[in-house]
PDB file of C-alpha atoms and ligand atoms in Angstrom:
ATOM      1  CA  MET A   3     -37.094  16.726  16.020  1.00 46.00           C
ATOM      2  CA  VAL A   4     -36.336  13.625  13.754  1.00 57.00           C
ATOM      3  CA  LYS A   5     -35.786  14.582  10.301  1.00 60.00           C
ATOM      4  CA  GLU A   6     -37.359  12.688   7.200  1.00 78.00           C
ATOM      5  CA  HIS A   7     -34.944  10.322   5.723  1.00 92.00           C
ATOM      6  CA  ASP A   8     -34.925   8.438   2.290  1.00 94.00           C
ATOM      7  CA  ILE A   9     -32.768   5.880   3.875  1.00 97.00           C
ATOM      8  CA  LEU A  10     -31.775   4.771   7.356  1.00 98.00           C
ATOM      9  CA  ILE A  11     -28.452   3.005   8.031  1.00 98.00           C
ATOM     10  CA  VAL A  12     -28.022   0.917  11.145  1.00 98.00           C
ATOM     11  CA  GLY A  13     -24.207   0.905  11.770  1.00 98.00           C
ATOM     12  CA  GLY A  14     -21.447   3.460  11.141  1.00 98.00           C
ATOM     13  CA  GLY A  15     -18.459   1.233  10.432  1.00 98.00           C
ATOM     14  CA  LEU A  16     -16.859   1.069   6.862  1.00 98.00           C
ATOM     15  CA  ALA A  17     -19.822  -0.348   5.279  1.00 98.00           C
ATOM     16  CA  GLY A  18     -22.439   1.884   6.837  1.00 98.00           C
ATOM     17  CA  LEU A  19     -20.367   5.175   6.242  1.00 98.00           C
ATOM     18  CA  THR A  20     -19.385   4.192   2.637  1.00 98.00           C
ATOM     19  CA  ALA A  21     -22.988   3.451   1.815  1.00 98.00           C
ATOM     20  CA  ALA A  22     -24.114   6.700   3.415  1.00 98.00           C
ATOM     21  CA  ILE A  23     -21.606   8.775   1.468  1.00 98.00           C
ATOM     22  CA  HIS A  24     -22.478   7.063  -1.820  1.00 98.00           C
ATOM     23  CA  LEU A  25     -26.264   7.537  -1.229  1.00 98.00           C
ATOM     24  CA  ALA A  26     -25.743  11.187  -0.246  1.00 98.00           C
ATOM     25  CA  LEU A  27     -23.804  11.851  -3.487  1.00 98.00           C
ATOM     26  CA  GLU A  28     -26.732  10.651  -5.240  1.00 98.00           C
ATOM     27  CA  GLY A  29     -28.955  13.133  -3.550  1.00 98.00           C
ATOM     28  CA  LYS A  30     -30.535  10.927  -0.878  1.00 97.00           C
ATOM     29  CA  HIS A  31     -31.444  12.167   2.707  1.00 97.00           C
ATOM     30  CA  VAL A  32     -29.532   9.719   4.820  1.00 98.00           C
ATOM     31  CA  GLY A  33     -29.546   8.956   8.450  1.00 97.00           C
ATOM     32  CA  VAL A  34     -27.040   6.854  10.255  1.00 98.00           C
ATOM     33  CA  PHE A  35     -27.312   5.106  13.621  1.00 98.00           C
ATOM     34  CA  GLU A  36     -24.098   4.326  15.302  1.00 98.00           C
ATOM     35  CA  MET A  37     -23.730   3.320  19.128  1.00 96.00           C
ATOM     36  CA  ASN A  38     -20.146   4.837  19.537  1.00 97.00           C
ATOM     37  CA  THR A  39     -19.086   8.414  18.897  1.00 98.00           C
ATOM     38  CA  TYR A  40     -16.157   9.231  16.526  1.00 98.00           C
ATOM     39  CA  PRO A  41     -13.243   8.809  16.498  1.00 98.00           C
ATOM     40  CA  HIS A  42     -12.875   5.426  18.292  1.00 96.00           C
ATOM     41  CA  HIS A  43     -10.394   2.601  18.226  1.00 96.00           C
ATOM     42  CA  LYS A  44     -11.292  -0.831  16.731  1.00 95.00           C
ATOM     43  CA  VAL A  45      -9.675  -4.148  16.550  1.00 95.00           C
ATOM     44  CA  CYS A  46      -8.405  -4.400  12.967  1.00 96.00           C
ATOM     45  CA  GLY A  47      -5.142  -5.114  10.996  1.00 96.00           C
ATOM     46  CA  GLU A  48      -5.263  -1.592   9.560  1.00 97.00           C
ATOM     47  CA  TYR A  49      -3.920  -2.562   6.383  1.00 97.00           C
ATOM     48  CA  VAL A  50      -6.146  -1.743   3.428  1.00 98.00           C
ATOM     49  CA  SER A  51      -5.516  -2.808  -0.257  1.00 97.00           C
ATOM     50  CA  LYS A  52      -5.305  -0.167  -2.837  1.00 98.00           C
ATOM     51  CA  GLU A  53      -7.786  -1.926  -4.771  1.00 97.00           C
ATOM     52  CA  ILE A  54     -10.400   0.468  -3.139  1.00 97.00           C
ATOM     53  CA  LEU A  55      -8.643   3.732  -3.854  1.00 98.00           C
ATOM     54  CA  PRO A  56     -10.514   4.428  -7.142  1.00 98.00           C
ATOM     55  CA  TYR A  57     -13.910   3.981  -5.508  1.00 98.00           C
ATOM     56  CA  PHE A  58     -12.631   5.933  -2.340  1.00 98.00           C
ATOM     57  CA  ASN A  59     -11.375   8.872  -4.614  1.00 98.00           C
ATOM     58  CA  ARG A  60     -14.854   8.988  -6.278  1.00 98.00           C
ATOM     59  CA  LEU A  61     -16.488   9.391  -2.955  1.00 98.00           C
ATOM     60  CA  GLY A  62     -14.096  12.313  -2.333  1.00 98.00           C
ATOM     61  CA  LEU A  63     -12.080  10.125   0.153  1.00 98.00           C
ATOM     62  CA  PHE A  64      -8.253  10.568   0.175  1.00 98.00           C
ATOM     63  CA  PRO A  65      -6.486   8.557   2.966  1.00 98.00           C
ATOM     64  CA  SER A  66      -3.159   9.986   2.096  1.00 98.00           C
ATOM     65  CA  SER A  67      -4.483  13.411   3.379  1.00 97.00           C
ATOM     66  CA  VAL A  68      -4.559  12.184   6.802  1.00 98.00           C
ATOM     67  CA  GLY A  69      -1.184  10.632   6.629  1.00 98.00           C
ATOM     68  CA  ALA A  70      -1.900   7.061   5.525  1.00 98.00           C
ATOM     69  CA  VAL A  71       1.312   5.117   4.918  1.00 98.00           C
ATOM     70  CA  ASP A  72       2.117   3.690   1.448  1.00 98.00           C
ATOM     71  CA  ILE A  73       2.887  -0.134   1.771  1.00 98.00           C
ATOM     72  CA  THR A  74       4.622  -1.905  -1.060  1.00 98.00           C
ATOM     73  CA  GLN A  75       6.610  -4.911   0.483  1.00 98.00           C
ATOM     74  CA  PHE A  76       5.128  -8.088   1.930  1.00 98.00           C
ATOM     75  CA  GLN A  77       6.826 -10.433   4.276  1.00 97.00           C
ATOM     76  CA  ILE A  78       5.467 -13.893   5.451  1.00 98.00           C
ATOM     77  CA  SER A  79       7.058 -16.217   7.846  1.00 98.00           C
ATOM     78  CA  THR A  80       6.120 -19.902   8.726  1.00 97.00           C
ATOM     79  CA  HIS A  81       5.599 -21.189  12.190  1.00 95.00           C
ATOM     80  CA  LYS A  82       9.121 -22.694  11.777  1.00 95.00           C
ATOM     81  CA  GLY A  83      10.799 -19.414  10.957  1.00 92.00           C
ATOM     82  CA  PHE A  84      11.210 -19.594   7.301  1.00 97.00           C
ATOM     83  CA  LEU A  85      10.941 -15.979   5.923  1.00 97.00           C
ATOM     84  CA  VAL A  86       9.988 -14.784   2.370  1.00 98.00           C
ATOM     85  CA  GLU A  87       9.819 -11.148   1.276  1.00 97.00           C
ATOM     86  CA  THR A  88       8.369 -10.063  -1.905  1.00 98.00           C
ATOM     87  CA  GLU A  89       7.022  -6.832  -3.686  1.00 98.00           C
ATOM     88  CA  LEU A  90       3.275  -6.109  -3.612  1.00 97.00           C
ATOM     89  CA  PRO A  91       2.136  -5.706  -7.126  1.00 94.00           C
ATOM     90  CA  LEU A  92      -0.738  -3.401  -6.122  1.00 96.00           C
ATOM     91  CA  GLY A  93       0.221  -2.579  -2.537  1.00 96.00           C
ATOM     92  CA  GLY A  94      -1.864  -0.984   0.089  1.00 98.00           C
ATOM     93  CA  PHE A  95      -1.873   1.674   2.734  1.00 98.00           C
ATOM     94  CA  GLY A  96      -1.611   1.620   6.564  1.00 98.00           C
ATOM     95  CA  ILE A  97      -4.242   3.679   8.578  1.00 98.00           C
ATOM     96  CA  SER A  98      -5.776   3.054  11.942  1.00 98.00           C
ATOM     97  CA  ARG A  99      -9.532   2.590  12.303  1.00 98.00           C
ATOM     98  CA  TYR A 100      -9.450   5.722  14.497  1.00 98.00           C
ATOM     99  CA  ALA A 101      -8.219   7.782  11.451  1.00 98.00           C
ATOM    100  CA  LEU A 102     -10.189   5.925   8.810  1.00 98.00           C
ATOM    101  CA  ASP A 103     -13.595   5.728  10.235  1.00 98.00           C
ATOM    102  CA  TYR A 104     -13.225   9.433  11.267  1.00 98.00           C
ATOM    103  CA  LEU A 105     -12.329  10.275   7.687  1.00 98.00           C
ATOM    104  CA  LEU A 106     -15.485   8.733   6.442  1.00 98.00           C
ATOM    105  CA  TYR A 107     -17.590  10.085   9.073  1.00 98.00           C
ATOM    106  CA  GLN A 108     -16.314  13.627   8.318  1.00 98.00           C
ATOM    107  CA  ARG A 109     -16.981  13.124   4.641  1.00 98.00           C
ATOM    108  CA  ALA A 110     -20.526  11.963   5.359  1.00 98.00           C
ATOM    109  CA  LYS A 111     -21.328  14.882   7.631  1.00 98.00           C
ATOM    110  CA  GLU A 112     -19.935  17.482   4.984  1.00 98.00           C
ATOM    111  CA  LEU A 113     -22.539  15.781   2.399  1.00 98.00           C
ATOM    112  CA  GLY A 114     -25.440  16.259   5.028  1.00 98.00           C
ATOM    113  CA  VAL A 115     -25.774  12.931   6.529  1.00 98.00           C
ATOM    114  CA  ILE A 116     -27.322  13.045   9.916  1.00 97.00           C
ATOM    115  CA  PHE A 117     -26.066  10.777  12.743  1.00 98.00           C
ATOM    116  CA  TYR A 118     -27.887   9.440  15.667  1.00 97.00           C
ATOM    117  CA  PHE A 119     -25.510   8.183  18.353  1.00 98.00           C
ATOM    118  CA  GLU A 120     -28.019   5.726  19.638  1.00 97.00           C
ATOM    119  CA  LYS A 121     -27.811   1.915  20.227  1.00 96.00           C
ATOM    120  CA  VAL A 122     -30.502   0.149  18.060  1.00 97.00           C
ATOM    121  CA  ASN A 123     -32.149  -2.562  19.882  1.00 95.00           C
ATOM    122  CA  GLY A 124     -34.653  -3.992  17.447  1.00 93.00           C
ATOM    123  CA  THR A 125     -35.926  -3.590  13.861  1.00 93.00           C
ATOM    124  CA  ALA A 126     -39.231  -4.752  12.465  1.00 94.00           C
ATOM    125  CA  PHE A 127     -40.725  -4.660   8.947  1.00 95.00           C
ATOM    126  CA  LYS A 128     -44.621  -4.330   8.695  1.00 96.00           C
ATOM    127  CA  ASN A 129     -46.915  -2.817   6.042  1.00 95.00           C
ATOM    128  CA  ASP A 130     -43.902  -1.903   3.936  1.00 95.00           C
ATOM    129  CA  VAL A 131     -42.228   0.142   6.636  1.00 95.00           C
ATOM    130  CA  PHE A 132     -39.327  -0.561   8.755  1.00 95.00           C
ATOM    131  CA  THR A 133     -39.538   0.345  12.410  1.00 95.00           C
ATOM    132  CA  ILE A 134     -36.304   0.866  14.273  1.00 95.00           C
ATOM    133  CA  THR A 135     -36.162   1.032  18.124  1.00 95.00           C
ATOM    134  CA  THR A 136     -33.204   2.560  20.002  1.00 95.00           C
ATOM    135  CA  THR A 137     -32.572   2.849  23.600  1.00 90.00           C
ATOM    136  CA  THR A 138     -34.308   6.219  23.529  1.00 92.00           C
ATOM    137  CA  ASN A 139     -36.519   6.496  20.312  1.00 93.00           C
ATOM    138  CA  THR A 140     -38.463   4.883  17.713  1.00 94.00           C
ATOM    139  CA  TYR A 141     -37.852   5.801  13.969  1.00 95.00           C
ATOM    140  CA  THR A 142     -39.573   4.609  10.738  1.00 95.00           C
ATOM    141  CA  SER A 143     -38.373   4.350   7.198  1.00 95.00           C
ATOM    142  CA  LYS A 144     -39.285   2.774   3.876  1.00 95.00           C
ATOM    143  CA  ILE A 145     -35.753   1.676   3.418  1.00 97.00           C
ATOM    144  CA  VAL A 146     -33.192   0.528   6.032  1.00 97.00           C
ATOM    145  CA  VAL A 147     -29.752  -0.681   5.453  1.00 98.00           C
ATOM    146  CA  GLY A 148     -28.255  -3.115   8.023  1.00 96.00           C
ATOM    147  CA  ALA A 149     -24.537  -2.365   8.345  1.00 97.00           C
ATOM    148  CA  TYR A 150     -23.953  -3.410  11.868  1.00 97.00           C
ATOM    149  CA  GLY A 151     -21.122  -5.735  11.442  1.00 94.00           C
ATOM    150  CA  LYS A 152     -20.993  -9.422  12.255  1.00 87.00           C
ATOM    151  CA  ARG A 153     -21.360  -9.586  15.951  1.00 83.00           C
ATOM    152  CA  SER A 154     -24.341  -7.280  16.751  1.00 89.00           C
ATOM    153  CA  VAL A 155     -27.104  -7.751  19.232  1.00 88.00           C
ATOM    154  CA  LEU A 156     -29.556  -7.508  16.287  1.00 91.00           C
ATOM    155  CA  ASP A 157     -28.677 -10.749  14.913  1.00 91.00           C
ATOM    156  CA  LYS A 158     -28.527 -12.418  18.239  1.00 89.00           C
ATOM    157  CA  ASN A 159     -32.024 -11.060  18.983  1.00 88.00           C
ATOM    158  CA  LYS A 160     -33.305 -12.550  15.742  1.00 87.00           C
ATOM    159  CA  GLU A 161     -31.535 -15.881  16.686  1.00 89.00           C
ATOM    160  CA  ARG A 162     -29.701 -16.025  13.341  1.00 90.00           C
ATOM    161  CA  GLU A 163     -27.833 -19.197  13.214  1.00 90.00           C
ATOM    162  CA  PHE A 164     -24.238 -17.821  12.475  1.00 89.00           C
ATOM    163  CA  SER A 165     -24.661 -15.291  15.362  1.00 89.00           C
ATOM    164  CA  LEU A 166     -25.259 -17.950  17.880  1.00 88.00           C
ATOM    165  CA  LYS A 167     -22.245 -20.049  16.967  1.00 88.00           C
ATOM    166  CA  LYS A 168     -19.272 -19.680  19.250  1.00 86.00           C
ATOM    167  CA  ASN A 169     -16.136 -18.625  17.618  1.00 83.00           C
ATOM    168  CA  SER A 170     -12.763 -19.906  18.740  1.00 87.00           C
ATOM    169  CA  TRP A 171     -10.525 -17.056  17.581  1.00 89.00           C
ATOM    170  CA  LEU A 172      -9.493 -14.218  19.496  1.00 93.00           C
ATOM    171  CA  ALA A 173      -7.850 -10.991  18.106  1.00 94.00           C
ATOM    172  CA  VAL A 174      -5.803  -8.477  19.715  1.00 96.00           C
ATOM    173  CA  LYS A 175      -4.570  -5.178  18.309  1.00 96.00           C
ATOM    174  CA  ALA A 176      -2.045  -2.824  19.827  1.00 96.00           C
ATOM    175  CA  HIS A 177      -0.073   0.287  18.679  1.00 97.00           C
ATOM    176  CA  TYR A 178       3.733   0.488  19.173  1.00 96.00           C
ATOM    177  CA  GLN A 179       6.238   2.969  18.366  1.00 94.00           C
ATOM    178  CA  SER A 180       9.263   1.357  16.469  1.00 89.00           C
ATOM    179  CA  PRO A 181      11.405   3.747  14.481  1.00 87.00           C
ATOM    180  CA  ASP A 182      13.089   0.535  13.214  1.00 92.00           C
ATOM    181  CA  PHE A 183      10.126  -0.990  11.545  1.00 94.00           C
ATOM    182  CA  PRO A 184      10.066   0.083   7.771  1.00 96.00           C
ATOM    183  CA  ASN A 185       7.146   1.982   6.609  1.00 96.00           C
ATOM    184  CA  GLU A 186       6.671   0.242   3.426  1.00 98.00           C
ATOM    185  CA  LEU A 187       6.358  -3.345   4.991  1.00 98.00           C
ATOM    186  CA  VAL A 188       3.557  -5.450   5.994  1.00 98.00           C
ATOM    187  CA  GLY A 189       4.290  -8.679   7.816  1.00 97.00           C
ATOM    188  CA  LEU A 190       2.358 -11.739   8.554  1.00 97.00           C
ATOM    189  CA  HIS A 191       4.127 -14.128  10.986  1.00 97.00           C
ATOM    190  CA  ASN A 192       2.592 -17.482  11.590  1.00 97.00           C
ATOM    191  CA  PHE A 193       2.917 -19.443  15.098  1.00 96.00           C
ATOM    192  CA  ASP A 194       1.193 -22.583  16.126  1.00 94.00           C
ATOM    193  CA  GLY A 195      -2.465 -21.711  16.479  1.00 93.00           C
ATOM    194  CA  GLY A 196      -2.597 -18.148  14.871  1.00 95.00           C
ATOM    195  CA  TYR A 197      -0.580 -15.435  13.129  1.00 96.00           C
ATOM    196  CA  GLY A 198       0.664 -11.858  14.068  1.00 97.00           C
ATOM    197  CA  GLY A 199       0.417  -9.053  11.541  1.00 97.00           C
ATOM    198  CA  LEU A 200       2.488  -6.044  11.456  1.00 97.00           C
ATOM    199  CA  SER A 201       2.463  -2.750   9.623  1.00 97.00           C
ATOM    200  CA  LYS A 202       2.506   0.952  10.263  1.00 97.00           C
ATOM    201  CA  THR A 203      -0.343   3.538  10.500  1.00 97.00           C
ATOM    202  CA  GLU A 204      -0.643   7.302   9.833  1.00 97.00           C
ATOM    203  CA  SER A 205       0.701   8.065  13.531  1.00 96.00           C
ATOM    204  CA  GLY A 206       3.935   6.211  12.872  1.00 95.00           C
ATOM    205  CA  ALA A 207       2.910   3.371  15.318  1.00 96.00           C
TER     206      ALA A 207
HETATM  207  C1  LIG B   4      -9.228  -8.870  13.827  1.00 75.19           C
HETATM  208  C2  LIG B   4      -9.584  -8.425  12.448  1.00 75.19           C
HETATM  209  C3  LIG B   4      -8.584  -7.878  11.718  1.00 75.19           C
HETATM  210  C4  LIG B   4      -8.876  -7.358  10.456  1.00 75.19           C
HETATM  211  N1  LIG B   4      -7.923  -6.725   9.591  1.00 75.19           N
HETATM  212  C5  LIG B   4      -8.466  -5.999   8.487  1.00 75.19           C
HETATM  213  C6  LIG B   4      -7.276  -5.289   7.678  1.00 75.19           C
HETATM  214  O1  LIG B   4      -6.176  -5.323   8.063  1.00 75.19           O
HETATM  215  N2  LIG B   4      -7.700  -4.876   6.500  1.00 75.19           N
HETATM  216  C7  LIG B   4      -8.853  -4.998   6.046  1.00 75.19           C
HETATM  217  O2  LIG B   4      -9.355  -4.470   4.901  1.00 75.19           O
HETATM  218  N3  LIG B   4     -10.066  -5.567   6.751  1.00 75.19           N
HETATM  219  C8  LIG B   4      -9.660  -6.128   8.018  1.00 75.19           C
HETATM  220  N4  LIG B   4     -10.549  -6.708   8.694  1.00 75.19           N
HETATM  221  C9  LIG B   4     -11.999  -6.724   8.290  1.00 75.19           C
HETATM  222  C10 LIG B   4     -12.728  -5.373   8.686  1.00 75.19           C
HETATM  223  O3  LIG B   4     -12.498  -4.990   9.961  1.00 75.19           O
HETATM  224  C11 LIG B   4     -14.186  -5.572   8.242  1.00 75.19           C
HETATM  225  O4  LIG B   4     -14.318  -6.021   6.914  1.00 75.19           O
HETATM  226  C12 LIG B   4     -14.963  -4.259   8.306  1.00 75.19           C
HETATM  227  O5  LIG B   4     -14.690  -3.605   9.627  1.00 75.19           O
HETATM  228  C13 LIG B   4     -16.374  -4.525   8.135  1.00 75.19           C
HETATM  229  O6  LIG B   4     -17.231  -3.306   8.057  1.00 75.19           O
HETATM  230  P1  LIG B   4     -18.642  -3.207   8.697  1.00 75.19           P
HETATM  231  O7  LIG B   4     -19.111  -1.765   8.493  1.00 75.19           O
HETATM  232  O8  LIG B   4     -19.424  -4.439   8.011  1.00 75.19           O
HETATM  233  O9  LIG B   4     -18.511  -3.721  10.105  1.00 75.19           O
HETATM  234  P2  LIG B   4     -17.919  -2.760  11.404  1.00 75.19           P
HETATM  235  O10 LIG B   4     -16.711  -2.024  10.967  1.00 75.19           O
HETATM  236  O11 LIG B   4     -17.781  -3.685  12.524  1.00 75.19           O
HETATM  237  O12 LIG B   4     -19.024  -1.664  11.869  1.00 75.19           O
HETATM  238  C14 LIG B   4     -20.173  -2.089  12.308  1.00 75.19           C
HETATM  239  C15 LIG B   4     -20.619  -0.702  13.228  1.00 75.19           C
HETATM  240  O13 LIG B   4     -21.987  -0.960  13.568  1.00 75.19           O
HETATM  241  C16 LIG B   4     -22.162  -0.616  14.966  1.00 75.19           C
HETATM  242  N5  LIG B   4     -23.204  -1.167  15.519  1.00 75.19           N
HETATM  243  C17 LIG B   4     -23.301  -2.547  15.711  1.00 75.19           C
HETATM  244  N6  LIG B   4     -24.414  -2.806  16.365  1.00 75.19           N
HETATM  245  C18 LIG B   4     -25.046  -1.798  16.677  1.00 75.19           C
HETATM  246  C19 LIG B   4     -26.443  -1.335  17.148  1.00 75.19           C
HETATM  247  N7  LIG B   4     -27.191  -2.288  17.649  1.00 75.19           N
HETATM  248  N8  LIG B   4     -26.846  -0.031  17.173  1.00 75.19           N
HETATM  249  C20 LIG B   4     -26.021   0.902  16.626  1.00 75.19           C
HETATM  250  N9  LIG B   4     -24.824   0.696  16.138  1.00 75.19           N
HETATM  251  C21 LIG B   4     -24.402  -0.757  16.034  1.00 75.19           C
HETATM  252  C22 LIG B   4     -21.009  -0.675  15.498  1.00 75.19           C
HETATM  253  O14 LIG B   4     -20.567   0.112  16.504  1.00 75.19           O
HETATM  254  C23 LIG B   4     -19.760  -0.465  14.635  1.00 75.19           C
HETATM  255  O15 LIG B   4     -19.366   0.906  14.300  1.00 75.19           O
HETATM  256  C24 LIG B   4     -10.326  -7.385   9.979  1.00 75.19           C
HETATM  257  C25 LIG B   4     -11.480  -7.800  10.892  1.00 75.19           C
HETATM  258  C26 LIG B   4     -10.897  -8.367  12.215  1.00 75.19           C
HETATM  259  C27 LIG B   4     -12.011  -8.988  12.957  1.00 75.19           C
END
């Protein structure tokens, strides 16, 4: 049986999970649709600015509790190999999306957020009510938050201009064990046509 929700959120990435936690803390009954189960890997640089920590802490989220690495040094090199290193005034932390999204998911569940691991295929708004159609069910709610990222089938189905534009960028992420790479460093290394980023995550990779 589907529970009554004040708000339904489509997409359980960083935006959807953060919104779910915030709204649940405000006493709302929240449901989240996510097409992948947790934890899962995602392409991401996995360096997070400390700018977000006061808000995260307010939501009851403490990345250091799952081993996030403190990063205080920044290195940048040009495509010709010129290298500069400096201290980061605010700094950041290194954490994999595997661990970060899972931390948020667990906090959301603890606050009573209900998860539907279903792919949303369509949304419609009629007579002041949203209808959400997934591969297996149909749901309705007066308020729906779209937090399904930049490349979802939902924007493509609605033929939104930005979603139909071809993107010439390609991103690749991999985790390597390297005991020689300093914990406190984030590096951006430019080459012709792109850049490579290096920093540690909670697993030491
Ligand atoms: C290559 C790359 C590197 C990056 N590096 C960094 C970095 O180092 N630091 C940083 O702070 N930011 C980084 N970012 C940005 C960061 O990844 C995004 O800002 C962030 O993920 C956006 O969160 P979101 O919740 O909007 O989208 P997402 O995290 O993409 O979440 C969207 C969620 O919606 C779900 N979803 C989509 N469609 C449907 C559907 N139809 N039905 C059900 N579920 C659906 C997806 O499965 C996904 O879980 C990087 C981005 C890229 C592309």
